[in-house]
Amino acid sequence: MAMSGQDTIAVIGAGIIGAAAALALAREGRQVLLLDRAEPGVAGASFGNVGHIAAELVQPLPSPGLLFGFWRELFCFGGALDLPARQALGMLPWIRRFAAAAFRRAENTRQLAPLVLPAAAAWARWLEEIGRLDLLRRHGHYEIGFGSRARALMRTQARAVAQLGIDTQPVPAEQLLPLQRAARAQMAAGLWFPNSAHVIDPLEAVRAFAAAAVARTAAFRRFEVRSLVSIGDKIEILGDQPPLLVDAAVVCAGMGSEPLLASFGLRAPLQSVRGYHVELPGQPAFLDAPIVYTGAHVLVTPMAGRLRASSYMEFAAPDAPPDPRKAARLRQKVRALGHTCDSEGPSWVGARPVLPDYLPGIGRALGPARLFYAIGHQHIGLTTAPITGELVADAVAGRTSRHPVAAFDLRRFGALVS
């Protein structure tokens, strides 16, 4: 028998987006049931996030330059992109949409930027409200390059991001020197991005949002959601336990979102783009902020008691076995940058849920059932979580959204034919 959840909103998925949605709804006094097959933050990509609040990533990835020059970034040539031919053949519809989005980059940037540019301030506001500002460092981040062309490349980068409204400052030589010596580089150059930030423990950030939601009007329940069924204006949730009947649901289930939304006629062409990380326990940071090493395609973030180094865009099934070459190469690159890093050791791989235009999916399904969604946040789920949570709260309340969200409606991909 279905369990009645009068005036209850189920949030499906307790990653960073789901936890933020639950907190945003609970702040408004709504009865929230946060559901996940595992404890908050454990099961999906949020666990292995590199912690960078990337307020500079206002441009979606698809661009003409990448479309025609992606091969330079391939893993087989030392880059971060791994797109095997067999995988690409199975992704042709997704790739066609990616290619089309490449020629809409300016418009898509205009839509995405309001979610990204204020991200650090939004994180500070939320964490201050729940008493967890200890998780946040607003020290910006650095982009560092080595070699004879580094200064010219950084000048070009500074001009490009300035056109997008992003502030940068050159990194002084005295700050560069320890990194340059560690990497045994003859020349170095860098930019400081003052308006980005980082969290020192991404898993603890998810837990903090979930705990704050529960301290208000939310409850958390371990429940593996397998399908959703519209019953009049209510939604039945089916899974590994007796079914639940709720008044509304918000799907924030990462790569698991596509089948849940399909029963409501929504097409969510999510692609798994996997990232890897390794950790360096007890090691000091060169700078107390994330460092993007542009030539090495590596991001190193100082975290609580450790450094976390991350890289790669691996197009593969979420449950495919990890590629041992990637962790090994990442460790090799981290050593080359001057960190002490064993050649072997534990690593993590996780799937980022990515829609082909690299815009998120945020909206409501048509019909009497109150089915909402917040999915497909690609590399910026952590970055945009608080603002996405507020957009979900706006949608559930039926009020005008604080940022335009029409461009994020999944109907842009067409309706499913039943």
CSV table of C-alpha atoms in Angstrom, one decimal:
chain,number,residue,atom,x,y,z
A,1,MET,CA,0.0,0.0,0.0
A,2,ALA,CA,1.2,3.5,-0.8
A,3,MET,CA,2.3,5.6,2.1
A,4,SER,CA,0.6,9.0,2.1
A,5,GLY,CA,2.8,12.0,2.2
A,6,GLN,CA,0.3,14.9,2.6
A,7,ASP,CA,1.9,18.2,1.5
A,8,THR,CA,5.2,16.4,1.1
A,9,ILE,CA,7.8,17.2,-1.6
A,10,ALA,CA,10.2,14.4,-2.4
A,11,VAL,CA,13.7,15.4,-3.5
A,12,ILE,CA,15.2,12.4,-5.3
A,13,GLY,CA,18.9,12.4,-5.0
A,14,ALA,CA,21.0,13.5,-2.1
A,15,GLY,CA,24.1,14.8,-4.0
A,16,ILE,CA,25.0,18.5,-3.8
A,17,ILE,CA,22.1,19.6,-6.0
A,18,GLY,CA,19.5,17.5,-4.2
A,19,ALA,CA,20.8,18.6,-0.8
A,20,ALA,CA,20.7,22.2,-1.9
A,21,ALA,CA,17.1,21.8,-3.2
A,22,ALA,CA,16.0,20.2,0.0
A,23,LEU,CA,17.5,23.0,2.1
A,24,ALA,CA,16.0,25.7,-0.1
A,25,LEU,CA,12.5,24.1,0.2
A,26,ALA,CA,12.9,23.5,4.0
A,27,ARG,CA,13.9,27.1,4.5
A,28,GLU,CA,10.4,28.0,3.3
A,29,GLY,CA,8.8,25.7,5.7
A,30,ARG,CA,7.9,23.0,3.2
A,31,GLN,CA,7.7,19.3,4.2
A,32,VAL,CA,10.6,17.7,2.4
A,33,LEU,CA,11.5,14.1,2.0
A,34,LEU,CA,15.1,13.7,0.8
A,35,LEU,CA,15.6,10.3,-0.8
A,36,ASP,CA,18.8,8.5,-1.9
A,37,ARG,CA,20.0,4.9,-2.1
A,38,ALA,CA,23.0,6.0,0.1
A,39,GLU,CA,23.8,8.6,2.7
A,40,PRO,CA,23.9,12.2,1.5
A,41,GLY,CA,26.8,12.9,-0.8
A,42,VAL,CA,28.2,9.4,-1.0
A,43,ALA,CA,26.7,7.7,-4.1
A,44,GLY,CA,27.4,10.1,-6.9
A,45,ALA,CA,29.8,12.6,-8.3
A,46,SER,CA,29.5,15.0,-5.4
A,47,PHE,CA,31.7,12.7,-3.3
A,48,GLY,CA,34.7,13.2,-5.5
A,49,ASN,CA,34.3,16.8,-6.5
A,50,VAL,CA,37.5,18.8,-6.5
A,51,GLY,CA,35.9,21.5,-4.4
A,52,HIS,CA,36.4,24.5,-6.8
A,53,ILE,CA,33.6,27.0,-6.8
A,54,ALA,CA,34.2,27.9,-10.4
A,55,ALA,CA,32.7,31.4,-10.8
A,56,GLU,CA,34.7,31.8,-14.0
A,57,LEU,CA,33.1,29.0,-15.9
A,58,VAL,CA,30.3,31.0,-17.5
A,59,GLN,CA,30.8,29.6,-21.0
A,60,PRO,CA,29.4,26.2,-21.8
A,61,LEU,CA,32.0,23.9,-23.2
A,62,PRO,CA,30.6,23.5,-26.8
A,63,SER,CA,32.4,25.9,-29.1
A,64,PRO,CA,33.6,25.9,-32.8
A,65,GLY,CA,37.2,25.8,-31.6
A,66,LEU,CA,36.7,22.7,-29.6
A,67,LEU,CA,34.5,21.1,-32.3
A,68,PHE,CA,37.2,21.3,-34.9
A,69,GLY,CA,40.2,21.0,-32.6
A,70,PHE,CA,39.1,18.5,-30.0
A,71,TRP,CA,41.7,16.0,-31.2
A,72,ARG,CA,44.5,18.1,-29.7
A,73,GLU,CA,43.0,17.4,-26.3
A,74,LEU,CA,42.7,13.7,-26.6
A,75,PHE,CA,44.1,11.4,-23.9
A,76,CYS,CA,46.2,9.6,-26.4
A,77,PHE,CA,48.1,12.8,-27.1
A,78,GLY,CA,48.5,13.7,-23.4
A,79,GLY,CA,45.3,15.6,-23.0
A,80,ALA,CA,42.4,15.2,-20.6
A,81,LEU,CA,39.7,14.1,-23.2
A,82,ASP,CA,39.0,10.5,-23.7
A,83,LEU,CA,36.4,9.7,-26.4
A,84,PRO,CA,36.9,6.2,-27.8
A,85,ALA,CA,35.6,5.6,-31.3
A,86,ARG,CA,33.2,2.9,-30.2
A,87,GLN,CA,31.8,5.2,-27.5
A,88,ALA,CA,31.4,8.1,-30.0
A,89,LEU,CA,29.4,5.9,-32.4
A,90,GLY,CA,26.9,5.2,-29.7
A,91,MET,CA,26.7,8.9,-28.9
A,92,LEU,CA,26.0,10.3,-32.3
A,93,PRO,CA,22.7,12.0,-31.4
A,94,TRP,CA,24.3,13.5,-28.4
A,95,ILE,CA,27.3,14.7,-30.4
A,96,ARG,CA,25.0,16.2,-33.1
A,97,ARG,CA,23.3,18.3,-30.3
A,98,PHE,CA,26.7,19.2,-28.9
A,99,ALA,CA,27.8,20.4,-32.4
A,100,ALA,CA,24.7,22.5,-32.8
A,101,ALA,CA,25.2,24.1,-29.4
A,102,ALA,CA,28.8,25.1,-30.4
A,103,PHE,CA,27.3,27.7,-32.7
A,104,ARG,CA,25.0,29.1,-29.9
A,105,ARG,CA,27.7,29.6,-27.4
A,106,ALA,CA,27.2,33.3,-27.0
A,107,GLU,CA,23.5,32.9,-26.2
A,108,ASN,CA,24.1,29.9,-24.0
A,109,THR,CA,26.7,31.9,-22.1
A,110,ARG,CA,24.2,34.7,-21.5
A,111,GLN,CA,21.8,32.1,-20.0
A,112,LEU,CA,24.3,30.3,-17.9
A,113,ALA,CA,26.3,33.3,-16.5
A,114,PRO,CA,23.7,34.4,-13.9
A,115,LEU,CA,24.0,31.0,-12.2
A,116,VAL,CA,27.8,31.0,-12.2
A,117,LEU,CA,29.1,34.6,-11.6
A,118,PRO,CA,27.6,35.1,-8.1
A,119,ALA,CA,28.4,31.5,-7.0
A,120,ALA,CA,31.0,32.3,-4.3
A,121,ALA,CA,28.7,35.0,-2.7
A,122,ALA,CA,25.8,32.5,-2.8
A,123,TRP,CA,27.9,29.9,-1.1
A,124,ALA,CA,29.0,32.3,1.6
A,125,ARG,CA,25.4,33.4,2.3
A,126,TRP,CA,24.2,29.9,2.6
A,127,LEU,CA,27.0,28.6,4.8
A,128,GLU,CA,26.8,31.6,7.0
A,129,GLU,CA,23.0,31.0,7.5
A,130,ILE,CA,23.6,27.4,8.6
A,131,GLY,CA,26.7,28.1,10.7
A,132,ARG,CA,29.2,26.3,8.5
A,133,LEU,CA,31.4,29.1,7.0
A,134,ASP,CA,34.3,27.0,8.2
A,135,LEU,CA,33.9,24.9,5.0
A,136,LEU,CA,34.5,27.9,2.7
A,137,ARG,CA,37.7,29.6,1.5
A,138,ARG,CA,37.2,32.8,-0.5
A,139,HIS,CA,40.7,33.0,-1.8
A,140,GLY,CA,40.0,32.9,-5.5
A,141,HIS,CA,41.9,30.4,-7.6
A,142,TYR,CA,45.0,30.5,-9.8
A,143,GLU,CA,45.7,29.4,-13.4
A,144,ILE,CA,49.4,28.7,-13.8
A,145,GLY,CA,51.4,27.9,-17.0
A,146,PHE,CA,55.0,27.0,-17.5
A,147,GLY,CA,57.3,27.6,-20.5
A,148,SER,CA,58.3,30.3,-22.9
A,149,ARG,CA,54.8,30.9,-24.1
A,150,ALA,CA,53.2,31.1,-20.7
A,151,ARG,CA,53.1,34.9,-20.4
A,152,ALA,CA,51.6,35.4,-23.8
A,153,LEU,CA,49.0,32.8,-23.2
A,154,MET,CA,48.0,34.3,-19.8
A,155,ARG,CA,47.7,37.7,-21.4
A,156,THR,CA,45.4,36.3,-24.0
A,157,GLN,CA,43.4,34.5,-21.3
A,158,ALA,CA,43.0,37.7,-19.2
A,159,ARG,CA,41.7,39.6,-22.2
A,160,ALA,CA,39.2,36.8,-23.1
A,161,VAL,CA,37.7,36.4,-19.6
A,162,ALA,CA,37.6,40.2,-19.1
A,163,GLN,CA,35.1,40.3,-22.0
A,164,LEU,CA,32.9,37.9,-20.0
A,165,GLY,CA,33.0,40.2,-16.9
A,166,ILE,CA,35.5,38.1,-15.0
A,167,ASP,CA,38.3,39.9,-13.1
A,168,THR,CA,41.8,38.6,-13.0
A,169,GLN,CA,45.2,39.8,-11.8
A,170,PRO,CA,48.7,38.7,-12.8
A,171,VAL,CA,50.4,36.5,-10.3
A,172,PRO,CA,53.5,38.2,-8.9
A,173,ALA,CA,56.8,36.7,-9.5
A,174,GLU,CA,57.5,36.0,-5.8
A,175,GLN,CA,54.3,33.9,-5.7
A,176,LEU,CA,55.2,32.0,-8.8
A,177,LEU,CA,58.7,31.2,-7.8
A,178,PRO,CA,57.9,28.2,-5.4
A,179,LEU,CA,55.7,26.6,-8.1
A,180,GLN,CA,58.3,27.3,-10.8
A,181,ARG,CA,61.0,25.7,-8.8
A,182,ALA,CA,58.9,22.7,-7.8
A,183,ALA,CA,58.1,22.0,-11.4
A,184,ARG,CA,61.7,22.7,-12.5
A,185,ALA,CA,60.4,25.2,-15.1
A,186,GLN,CA,62.5,27.9,-16.7
A,187,MET,CA,59.6,30.3,-17.0
A,188,ALA,CA,56.2,30.7,-15.4
A,189,ALA,CA,53.2,32.9,-15.6
A,190,GLY,CA,49.8,33.0,-13.9
A,191,LEU,CA,46.5,34.7,-13.3
A,192,TRP,CA,44.6,35.0,-10.0
A,193,PHE,CA,40.8,34.9,-10.2
A,194,PRO,CA,39.7,36.7,-7.0
A,195,ASN,CA,36.0,36.0,-7.3
A,196,SER,CA,36.1,32.2,-7.2
A,197,ALA,CA,36.4,30.1,-4.0
A,198,HIS,CA,36.6,26.5,-2.8
A,199,VAL,CA,35.3,24.2,-0.1
A,200,ILE,CA,37.7,22.2,2.0
A,201,ASP,CA,35.5,19.1,2.1
A,202,PRO,CA,32.9,18.6,-0.7
A,203,LEU,CA,31.3,15.6,1.1
A,204,GLU,CA,31.0,17.6,4.3
A,205,ALA,CA,29.4,20.4,2.3
A,206,VAL,CA,26.7,18.0,1.1
A,207,ARG,CA,26.2,16.7,4.6
A,208,ALA,CA,25.9,20.3,6.0
A,209,PHE,CA,23.2,21.2,3.5
A,210,ALA,CA,21.3,17.9,4.2
A,211,ALA,CA,21.7,18.3,8.0
A,212,ALA,CA,20.4,21.9,7.8
A,213,ALA,CA,17.4,20.8,5.8
A,214,VAL,CA,16.6,18.1,8.4
A,215,ALA,CA,17.0,20.6,11.2
A,216,ARG,CA,14.2,22.6,9.6
A,217,THR,CA,11.3,20.7,8.0
A,218,ALA,CA,13.0,17.9,6.0
A,219,ALA,CA,13.6,14.2,6.6
A,220,PHE,CA,16.1,12.0,5.0
A,221,ARG,CA,15.4,8.4,4.0
A,222,ARG,CA,17.5,5.7,2.4
A,223,PHE,CA,15.3,4.6,-0.6
A,224,GLU,CA,16.4,3.4,-4.0
A,225,VAL,CA,14.0,5.1,-6.4
A,226,ARG,CA,13.4,3.1,-9.5
A,227,SER,CA,10.4,4.8,-11.1
A,228,LEU,CA,7.8,7.5,-10.8
A,229,VAL,CA,4.1,7.2,-11.6
A,230,SER,CA,1.6,10.1,-12.0
A,231,ILE,CA,-1.6,9.4,-10.1
A,232,GLY,CA,-3.9,12.3,-10.8
A,233,ASP,CA,-2.1,15.3,-9.3
A,234,LYS,CA,0.1,13.2,-7.1
A,235,ILE,CA,3.2,11.2,-7.7
A,236,GLU,CA,3.9,7.6,-6.6
A,237,ILE,CA,7.5,6.7,-6.0
A,238,LEU,CA,8.4,3.1,-6.5
A,239,GLY,CA,11.6,1.5,-5.4
A,240,ASP,CA,13.2,-1.0,-3.0
A,241,GLN,CA,10.7,-0.3,-0.2
A,242,PRO,CA,6.9,0.1,0.0
A,243,PRO,CA,5.8,2.9,-2.4
A,244,LEU,CA,5.4,6.5,-1.4
A,245,LEU,CA,2.7,8.9,-2.5
A,246,VAL,CA,3.7,12.5,-2.5
A,247,ASP,CA,2.3,15.8,-3.6
A,248,ALA,CA,5.3,16.9,-5.6
A,249,ALA,CA,8.8,15.6,-6.5
A,250,VAL,CA,12.0,17.1,-7.6
A,251,VAL,CA,14.4,14.9,-9.6
A,252,CYS,CA,18.0,15.6,-8.8
A,253,ALA,CA,19.3,12.1,-9.4
A,254,GLY,CA,22.3,12.7,-11.6
A,255,MET,CA,22.8,10.0,-14.2
A,256,GLY,CA,19.8,8.2,-12.7
A,257,SER,CA,17.5,11.0,-13.7
A,258,GLU,CA,16.8,10.1,-17.3
A,259,PRO,CA,14.5,7.1,-16.8
A,260,LEU,CA,12.6,8.8,-13.9
A,261,LEU,CA,11.8,11.7,-16.2
A,262,ALA,CA,10.9,9.6,-19.2
A,263,SER,CA,7.6,8.5,-17.7
A,264,PHE,CA,6.5,12.2,-17.7
A,265,GLY,CA,7.4,12.6,-21.4
A,266,LEU,CA,10.7,14.4,-20.8
A,267,ARG,CA,13.8,13.7,-22.8
A,268,ALA,CA,16.9,14.0,-20.8
A,269,PRO,CA,19.9,13.0,-23.0
A,270,LEU,CA,22.4,12.8,-20.2
A,271,GLN,CA,25.9,11.6,-21.0
A,272,SER,CA,28.4,10.3,-18.4
A,273,VAL,CA,31.6,12.3,-18.5
A,274,ARG,CA,33.9,10.8,-15.8
A,275,GLY,CA,36.6,12.6,-13.8
A,276,TYR,CA,39.3,11.1,-11.7
A,277,HIS,CA,41.0,12.3,-8.5
A,278,VAL,CA,43.9,11.3,-6.3
A,279,GLU,CA,44.6,12.6,-2.9
A,280,LEU,CA,47.9,13.7,-1.2
A,281,PRO,CA,47.4,13.3,2.6
A,282,GLY,CA,49.2,15.8,4.8
A,283,GLN,CA,50.8,17.7,2.1
A,284,PRO,CA,51.0,21.5,2.2
A,285,ALA,CA,49.7,23.6,-0.7
A,286,PHE,CA,51.8,26.0,-2.7
A,287,LEU,CA,49.0,28.5,-2.5
A,288,ASP,CA,45.9,28.4,-0.3
A,289,ALA,CA,43.5,28.2,-3.2
A,290,PRO,CA,42.9,25.8,-6.1
A,291,ILE,CA,45.5,25.8,-8.8
A,292,VAL,CA,44.7,25.0,-12.4
A,293,TYR,CA,47.9,23.9,-14.2
A,294,THR,CA,46.9,24.7,-17.8
A,295,GLY,CA,49.5,22.7,-19.6
A,296,ALA,CA,49.1,19.6,-17.5
A,297,HIS,CA,45.3,19.7,-17.4
A,298,VAL,CA,45.3,19.2,-13.7
A,299,LEU,CA,43.5,21.0,-10.9
A,300,VAL,CA,44.9,20.8,-7.3
A,301,THR,CA,42.8,22.0,-4.4
A,302,PRO,CA,43.8,22.3,-0.8
A,303,MET,CA,41.4,20.5,1.4
A,304,ALA,CA,41.1,19.5,5.1
A,305,GLY,CA,44.3,17.6,5.8
A,306,ARG,CA,45.1,16.9,2.2
A,307,LEU,CA,45.4,18.0,-1.4
A,308,ARG,CA,43.1,16.7,-4.0
A,309,ALA,CA,44.2,16.5,-7.6
A,310,SER,CA,41.7,16.0,-10.4
A,311,SER,CA,41.6,15.7,-14.2
A,312,TYR,CA,40.0,14.1,-17.2
A,313,MET,CA,36.8,14.1,-19.3
A,314,GLU,CA,36.3,10.4,-19.9
A,315,PHE,CA,33.2,9.6,-22.0
A,316,ALA,CA,32.3,6.2,-20.6
A,317,ALA,CA,29.4,4.4,-18.9
A,318,PRO,CA,29.0,5.4,-15.2
A,319,ASP,CA,29.6,1.8,-14.1
A,320,ALA,CA,32.5,1.0,-16.4
A,321,PRO,CA,35.6,-0.1,-14.7
A,322,PRO,CA,38.1,2.7,-13.9
A,323,ASP,CA,40.9,3.1,-16.4
A,324,PRO,CA,44.1,2.5,-14.4
A,325,ARG,CA,46.2,4.5,-17.0
A,326,LYS,CA,44.4,7.7,-15.9
A,327,ALA,CA,45.1,7.5,-12.2
A,328,ALA,CA,48.7,6.5,-13.0
A,329,ARG,CA,49.2,9.5,-15.4
A,330,LEU,CA,47.5,11.9,-13.0
A,331,ARG,CA,50.0,10.8,-10.3
A,332,GLN,CA,52.9,11.2,-12.7
A,333,LYS,CA,51.8,14.7,-13.5
A,334,VAL,CA,51.3,15.6,-9.9
A,335,ARG,CA,54.9,14.4,-9.2
A,336,ALA,CA,56.2,16.5,-12.1
A,337,LEU,CA,54.5,19.6,-10.6
A,338,GLY,CA,56.6,19.1,-7.5
A,339,HIS,CA,54.3,17.2,-5.1
A,340,THR,CA,55.3,14.0,-3.3
A,341,CYS,CA,53.0,11.4,-4.8
A,342,ASP,CA,53.5,7.6,-4.8
A,343,SER,CA,53.3,6.0,-8.2
A,344,GLU,CA,50.5,3.7,-6.9
A,345,GLY,CA,47.7,4.2,-4.5
A,346,PRO,CA,43.9,4.8,-4.2
A,347,SER,CA,42.0,6.9,-6.7
A,348,TRP,CA,38.4,7.8,-7.4
A,349,VAL,CA,36.4,8.0,-10.5
A,350,GLY,CA,32.9,9.4,-10.8
A,351,ALA,CA,30.4,10.3,-13.5
A,352,ARG,CA,29.4,13.9,-14.2
A,353,PRO,CA,25.9,14.1,-15.7
A,354,VAL,CA,26.1,16.3,-18.8
A,355,LEU,CA,23.5,17.4,-21.3
A,356,PRO,CA,24.7,18.0,-24.9
A,357,ASP,CA,24.6,21.8,-24.8
A,358,TYR,CA,26.3,21.9,-21.4
A,359,LEU,CA,23.4,23.8,-19.9
A,360,PRO,CA,21.6,22.3,-16.9
A,361,GLY,CA,18.0,21.0,-17.0
A,362,ILE,CA,15.8,23.0,-14.5
A,363,GLY,CA,12.1,23.1,-14.8
A,364,ARG,CA,8.7,21.4,-14.4
A,365,ALA,CA,7.1,18.6,-16.4
A,366,LEU,CA,3.8,19.4,-18.2
A,367,GLY,CA,0.6,17.9,-16.7
A,368,PRO,CA,-1.3,17.9,-13.4
A,369,ALA,CA,1.5,16.2,-11.4
A,370,ARG,CA,4.0,18.6,-9.8
A,371,LEU,CA,7.1,17.0,-11.1
A,372,PHE,CA,10.2,19.3,-11.1
A,373,TYR,CA,13.8,18.6,-12.0
A,374,ALA,CA,17.3,20.0,-11.5
A,375,ILE,CA,19.8,17.9,-13.4
A,376,GLY,CA,22.8,17.9,-15.8
A,377,HIS,CA,25.0,20.4,-14.1
A,378,GLN,CA,28.2,19.1,-15.9
A,379,HIS,CA,31.3,20.3,-14.1
A,380,ILE,CA,29.7,23.0,-12.1
A,381,GLY,CA,27.2,21.2,-9.9
A,382,LEU,CA,29.0,22.3,-6.7
A,383,THR,CA,29.4,25.8,-8.1
A,384,THR,CA,25.8,26.4,-8.9
A,385,ALA,CA,24.2,24.3,-6.1
A,386,PRO,CA,22.8,27.1,-3.9
A,387,ILE,CA,21.5,29.1,-6.8
A,388,THR,CA,19.9,26.0,-8.3
A,389,GLY,CA,18.3,25.3,-5.0
A,390,GLU,CA,16.7,28.7,-4.9
A,391,LEU,CA,15.5,28.3,-8.5
A,392,VAL,CA,13.9,25.0,-7.5
A,393,ALA,CA,12.2,26.7,-4.6
A,394,ASP,CA,10.9,29.4,-6.9
A,395,ALA,CA,9.4,26.8,-9.3
A,396,VAL,CA,7.8,24.9,-6.5
A,397,ALA,CA,6.2,28.0,-5.1
A,398,GLY,CA,5.0,29.1,-8.5
A,399,ARG,CA,6.6,32.5,-8.3
A,400,THR,CA,8.6,34.3,-10.8
A,401,SER,CA,12.1,32.9,-11.0
A,402,ARG,CA,14.9,35.1,-9.7
A,403,HIS,CA,16.9,34.2,-12.9
A,404,PRO,CA,15.4,33.3,-16.2
A,405,VAL,CA,15.2,29.5,-16.6
A,406,ALA,CA,13.3,29.0,-19.9
A,407,ALA,CA,16.6,28.0,-21.6
A,408,PHE,CA,17.0,25.1,-19.1
A,409,ASP,CA,13.7,23.5,-19.9
A,410,LEU,CA,14.2,19.9,-21.0
A,411,ARG,CA,11.6,20.4,-23.8
A,412,ARG,CA,14.4,22.0,-25.8
A,413,PHE,CA,15.4,18.4,-26.6
A,414,GLY,CA,11.9,17.4,-27.8
A,415,ALA,CA,9.3,15.3,-26.2
A,416,LEU,CA,9.4,11.5,-25.9
A,417,VAL,CA,6.9,9.6,-28.0
A,418,SER,CA,4.9,7.2,-25.8
